[in-house]
Amino acid sequence: MGYDSPFGEVEIGVIEGADVSSWFVYMIRTGSGALYTGISTDVQRRLSEHRSGKGARALRGKGPLQLVYQQSVESQSKALRLEAAIKKLPKAKKEQLVIDSELSETKDDG
C-alpha cells in the first residue's frame, strides 16, 4: 500500500524478507488504545525508555504501553518520511497496518 506524502510516494507496509537494517519505524499502543508512531535504531531499548518515562512526553502516564508494529527501513531519512506518512493516516489505516503486520508474522511462523 502506498501513501502520497509531501515527500513523494512512500511505501507503507511490511517488508517481507527484509534484511536487518539500522532504522525502524514503530507504533506503540497506549492503555487507552491510542497509537504513537516513532523511529529508532533499537526498538526494544526505545520501548523500555518509553515505559520508564524517559521517552516521549506524549506517552508519559499513558501505560501500559505495547509495541504493536515495527518495520525496518534503509536509512534515517526514509524512517523519518515513513513516520511522517503514518502519522498523517487516519486511525483506521494505522490499525490496518498493525493487523497486516500481525498477519505477516503469523504467516512467517506457520
Coordinates of N, CA and C in Angstrom, one line a residue:
M1 N 0.9 -1.2 0.0 CA 0.0 0.0 0.0 C 0.9 1.2 0.0
G2 N 0.6 2.2 -0.8 CA 1.4 3.4 -0.9 C 0.7 4.6 -0.3
Y3 N 1.4 5.6 0.0 CA 0.8 6.8 0.5 C 1.5 8.0 -0.1
D4 N 0.7 9.0 -0.6 CA 1.3 10.1 -1.3 C 1.5 11.2 -0.2
S5 N 2.8 11.4 0.2 CA 3.1 12.4 1.2 C 3.7 13.6 0.5
P6 N 4.0 14.7 1.3 CA 4.7 15.8 0.8 C 6.1 15.5 0.3
F7 N 6.6 14.3 0.7 CA 7.9 13.9 0.3 C 7.9 13.0 -0.9
G8 N 6.7 12.8 -1.5 CA 6.6 11.9 -2.6 C 5.9 10.6 -2.2
E9 N 5.9 9.6 -3.0 CA 5.2 8.3 -2.7 C 6.1 7.6 -1.7
V10 N 5.4 7.2 -0.6 CA 6.1 6.5 0.5 C 5.4 5.2 0.6
E11 N 6.1 4.1 0.5 CA 5.5 2.7 0.6 C 5.3 2.4 2.1
I12 N 4.1 2.0 2.4 CA 3.7 1.6 3.7 C 3.3 0.2 3.7
G13 N 3.9 -0.6 4.6 CA 3.5 -2.0 4.7 C 4.7 -2.7 5.3
V14 N 4.6 -4.0 5.4 CA 5.6 -4.9 5.9 C 6.6 -5.3 4.8
I15 N 7.8 -5.1 5.0 CA 8.8 -5.5 4.0 C 9.1 -7.0 4.3
E16 N 8.7 -7.9 3.4 CA 8.9 -9.3 3.6 C 10.3 -9.6 3.2
G17 N 11.0 -10.4 4.1 CA 12.3 -10.8 3.8 C 13.3 -9.7 3.8
A18 N 13.0 -8.6 4.5 CA 13.9 -7.5 4.6 C 15.1 -7.9 5.5
D19 N 16.3 -7.4 5.1 CA 17.5 -7.5 5.9 C 17.3 -6.7 7.1
V20 N 18.0 -7.1 8.2 CA 18.0 -6.2 9.4 C 18.7 -4.9 9.0
S21 N 18.0 -3.8 9.3 CA 18.5 -2.5 9.0 C 18.8 -1.8 10.3
S22 N 19.4 -0.6 10.1 CA 19.8 0.2 11.3 C 18.7 1.1 11.8
W23 N 17.6 1.3 11.0 CA 16.5 2.1 11.4 C 15.2 1.4 11.3
F24 N 14.3 1.8 12.3 CA 12.9 1.2 12.3 C 11.9 2.3 12.6
V25 N 10.7 2.1 12.0 CA 9.6 2.8 12.3 C 8.7 1.9 13.2
Y26 N 8.2 2.4 14.3 CA 7.4 1.6 15.2 C 6.1 2.3 15.6
M27 N 5.2 1.5 16.1 CA 3.9 2.1 16.7 C 3.7 1.4 18.1
I28 N 3.4 2.2 19.0 CA 3.1 1.7 20.4 C 1.6 2.0 20.7
R29 N 0.9 1.1 21.2 CA -0.5 1.3 21.7 C -0.5 1.7 23.2
T30 N -1.2 2.7 23.5 CA -1.3 3.2 24.9 C -2.4 2.4 25.6
G31 N -2.5 2.6 26.9 CA -3.6 1.9 27.6 C -4.9 2.3 27.2
S32 N -5.1 3.5 26.6 CA -6.4 4.0 26.1 C -6.7 3.6 24.7
G33 N -5.7 2.9 24.0 CA -5.9 2.5 22.7 C -5.3 3.4 21.6
A34 N -4.8 4.6 22.0 CA -4.1 5.5 21.1 C -2.9 4.8 20.5
L35 N -2.5 5.2 19.3 CA -1.3 4.7 18.7 C -0.3 5.9 18.5
Y36 N 1.0 5.6 19.0 CA 2.1 6.5 18.9 C 3.0 6.0 17.9
T37 N 3.5 6.8 17.0 CA 4.5 6.4 16.0 C 5.8 7.1 16.2
G38 N 6.9 6.3 16.1 CA 8.2 6.9 16.3 C 9.3 6.1 15.4
I39 N 10.5 6.6 15.5 CA 11.6 5.9 14.8 C 12.7 5.6 15.8
S40 N 13.5 4.6 15.6 CA 14.7 4.3 16.5 C 15.6 3.3 15.7
T41 N 16.8 3.2 16.2 CA 17.7 2.2 15.8 C 17.6 1.0 16.6
D42 N 17.0 1.1 17.8 CA 16.8 -0.1 18.7 C 15.4 0.0 19.3
V43 N 14.5 -0.7 18.8 CA 13.1 -0.5 19.2 C 12.8 -1.0 20.6
Q44 N 13.5 -2.1 21.0 CA 13.3 -2.6 22.3 C 13.8 -1.7 23.4
R45 N 15.0 -1.1 23.1 CA 15.5 -0.1 24.0 C 14.6 1.1 24.1
R46 N 14.1 1.6 23.0 CA 13.2 2.7 23.0 C 11.9 2.5 23.7
L47 N 11.4 1.3 23.5 CA 10.1 0.9 24.2 C 10.4 0.9 25.8
S48 N 11.5 0.4 26.2 CA 11.9 0.4 27.6 C 12.0 1.9 28.1
E49 N 12.6 2.8 27.3 CA 12.6 4.2 27.7 C 11.3 4.8 27.8
H50 N 10.4 4.5 26.8 CA 9.0 5.0 26.9 C 8.3 4.5 28.2
R51 N 8.5 3.2 28.5 CA 7.8 2.6 29.6 C 8.3 3.2 31.0
S52 N 9.6 3.6 31.0 CA 10.2 4.1 32.2 C 10.0 5.6 32.3
G53 N 9.3 6.2 31.4 CA 9.0 7.6 31.4 C 10.1 8.5 30.9
K54 N 11.1 7.9 30.3 CA 12.3 8.7 29.7 C 12.1 8.9 28.2
G55 N 11.1 8.4 27.6 CA 10.8 8.6 26.2 C 10.0 9.9 26.0
A56 N 9.2 9.8 24.9 CA 8.4 11.0 24.5 C 7.4 11.4 25.6
R57 N 7.3 12.6 25.8 CA 6.3 13.1 26.8 C 4.9 12.7 26.5
A58 N 4.6 12.6 25.2 CA 3.2 12.2 24.8 C 2.8 10.8 25.4
L59 N 3.8 10.0 25.8 CA 3.5 8.6 26.3 C 3.5 8.6 27.8
R60 N 4.0 9.6 28.5 CA 4.2 9.5 30.0 C 2.8 9.4 30.6
G61 N 2.6 8.4 31.5 CA 1.4 8.2 32.2 C 0.3 7.6 31.4
K62 N 0.6 7.1 30.2 CA -0.4 6.6 29.3 C -0.3 5.1 29.2
G63 N 0.4 4.4 30.1 CA 0.6 3.0 30.0 C -0.7 2.2 30.4
P64 N -0.6 0.9 30.2 CA 0.5 0.1 29.8 C 0.8 0.4 28.3
L65 N 2.1 0.3 27.9 CA 2.5 0.5 26.5 C 2.8 -0.8 25.9
Q66 N 2.3 -1.0 24.7 CA 2.5 -2.3 24.0 C 3.0 -2.0 22.6
L67 N 4.2 -2.6 22.2 CA 4.7 -2.5 20.8 C 3.8 -3.3 19.9
V68 N 3.2 -2.6 18.9 CA 2.2 -3.3 18.0 C 2.7 -3.4 16.6
Y69 N 3.7 -2.6 16.2 CA 4.1 -2.5 14.8 C 5.6 -2.1 14.8
Q70 N 6.3 -2.7 13.9 CA 7.7 -2.2 13.6 C 8.0 -2.6 12.2
Q71 N 8.8 -1.7 11.5 CA 9.2 -2.0 10.1 C 10.6 -1.5 9.9
S72 N 11.5 -2.3 9.4 CA 12.8 -1.9 9.1 C 12.9 -1.0 7.8
V73 N 13.7 0.0 7.8 CA 13.9 0.8 6.7 C 15.4 1.0 6.4
E74 N 15.8 1.5 5.3 CA 17.2 1.5 4.9 C 18.0 2.7 5.5
S75 N 17.3 3.7 5.9 CA 18.1 4.9 6.4 C 17.2 5.7 7.3
Q76 N 17.9 6.6 8.0 CA 17.1 7.5 8.9 C 16.2 8.4 8.1
S77 N 16.6 8.9 7.0 CA 15.7 9.8 6.2 C 14.5 9.0 5.7
K78 N 14.6 7.8 5.3 CA 13.4 7.0 5.0 C 12.5 6.7 6.2
A79 N 13.2 6.5 7.3 CA 12.4 6.3 8.5 C 11.6 7.5 8.9
L80 N 12.2 8.7 8.8 CA 11.5 10.0 9.0 C 10.3 10.2 8.1
R81 N 10.6 9.9 6.8 CA 9.5 10.1 5.8 C 8.3 9.1 6.1
L82 N 8.7 7.9 6.4 CA 7.6 6.9 6.7 C 6.9 7.2 7.9
E83 N 7.6 7.7 9.0 CA 7.0 8.1 10.2 C 6.0 9.2 9.9
A84 N 6.4 10.2 9.2 CA 5.5 11.4 8.8 C 4.3 10.9 8.1
A85 N 4.5 10.0 7.1 CA 3.4 9.4 6.3 C 2.4 8.7 7.2
I86 N 2.9 7.9 8.1 CA 2.0 7.1 9.0 C 1.2 8.0 9.9
K87 N 1.9 9.0 10.5 CA 1.2 10.0 11.4 C 0.1 10.7 10.7
K88 N 0.1 10.9 9.4 CA -0.9 11.5 8.7 C -2.1 10.6 8.3
L89 N -1.9 9.3 8.5 CA -3.0 8.4 8.2 C -4.1 8.5 9.2
P90 N -5.4 8.2 8.8 CA -6.4 8.1 9.8 C -6.2 6.9 10.6
K91 N -6.8 6.9 11.8 CA -6.5 5.8 12.8 C -6.9 4.4 12.2
A92 N -7.9 4.3 11.4 CA -8.3 3.1 10.8 C -7.2 2.5 9.9
K93 N -6.6 3.3 9.2 CA -5.5 2.8 8.3 C -4.3 2.4 9.1
K94 N -4.0 3.1 10.2 CA -2.9 2.7 11.2 C -3.3 1.3 11.7
E95 N -4.5 1.2 12.1 CA -4.9 -0.1 12.7 C -4.8 -1.2 11.7
Q96 N -5.0 -0.9 10.4 CA -4.8 -1.9 9.3 C -3.4 -2.3 9.2
L97 N -2.5 -1.4 9.3 CA -1.0 -1.7 9.3 C -0.7 -2.6 10.4
V98 N -1.2 -2.4 11.6 CA -1.0 -3.3 12.7 C -1.5 -4.7 12.4
I99 N -2.7 -4.8 11.9 CA -3.3 -6.1 11.6 C -2.5 -6.8 10.5
D100 N -2.1 -6.0 9.5 CA -1.3 -6.6 8.4 C 0.0 -7.2 8.9
S101 N 0.7 -6.4 9.8 CA 2.0 -6.9 10.3 C 1.8 -8.1 11.2
E102 N 0.7 -8.2 11.9 CA 0.4 -9.4 12.8 C 0.2 -10.6 11.9
L103 N -0.6 -10.4 10.8 CA -0.8 -11.5 9.8 C 0.5 -12.0 9.2
S104 N 1.3 -11.0 8.9 CA 2.6 -11.4 8.3 C 3.5 -12.2 9.2
E105 N 3.5 -11.8 10.5 CA 4.2 -12.6 11.5 C 3.7 -14.0 11.7
T106 N 2.3 -14.1 11.7 CA 1.7 -15.4 11.8 C 2.0 -16.3 10.6
K107 N 2.0 -15.7 9.4 CA 2.3 -16.4 8.2 C 3.7 -16.9 8.2
D108 N 4.6 -16.1 8.7 CA 6.1 -16.4 8.8 C 6.3 -17.6 9.8
D109 N 5.5 -17.6 10.9 CA 5.7 -18.6 11.9 C 5.2 -20.0 11.5
G110 N 4.1 -20.0 10.6 CA 3.4 -21.2 10.3 C 3.9 -21.8 9.1

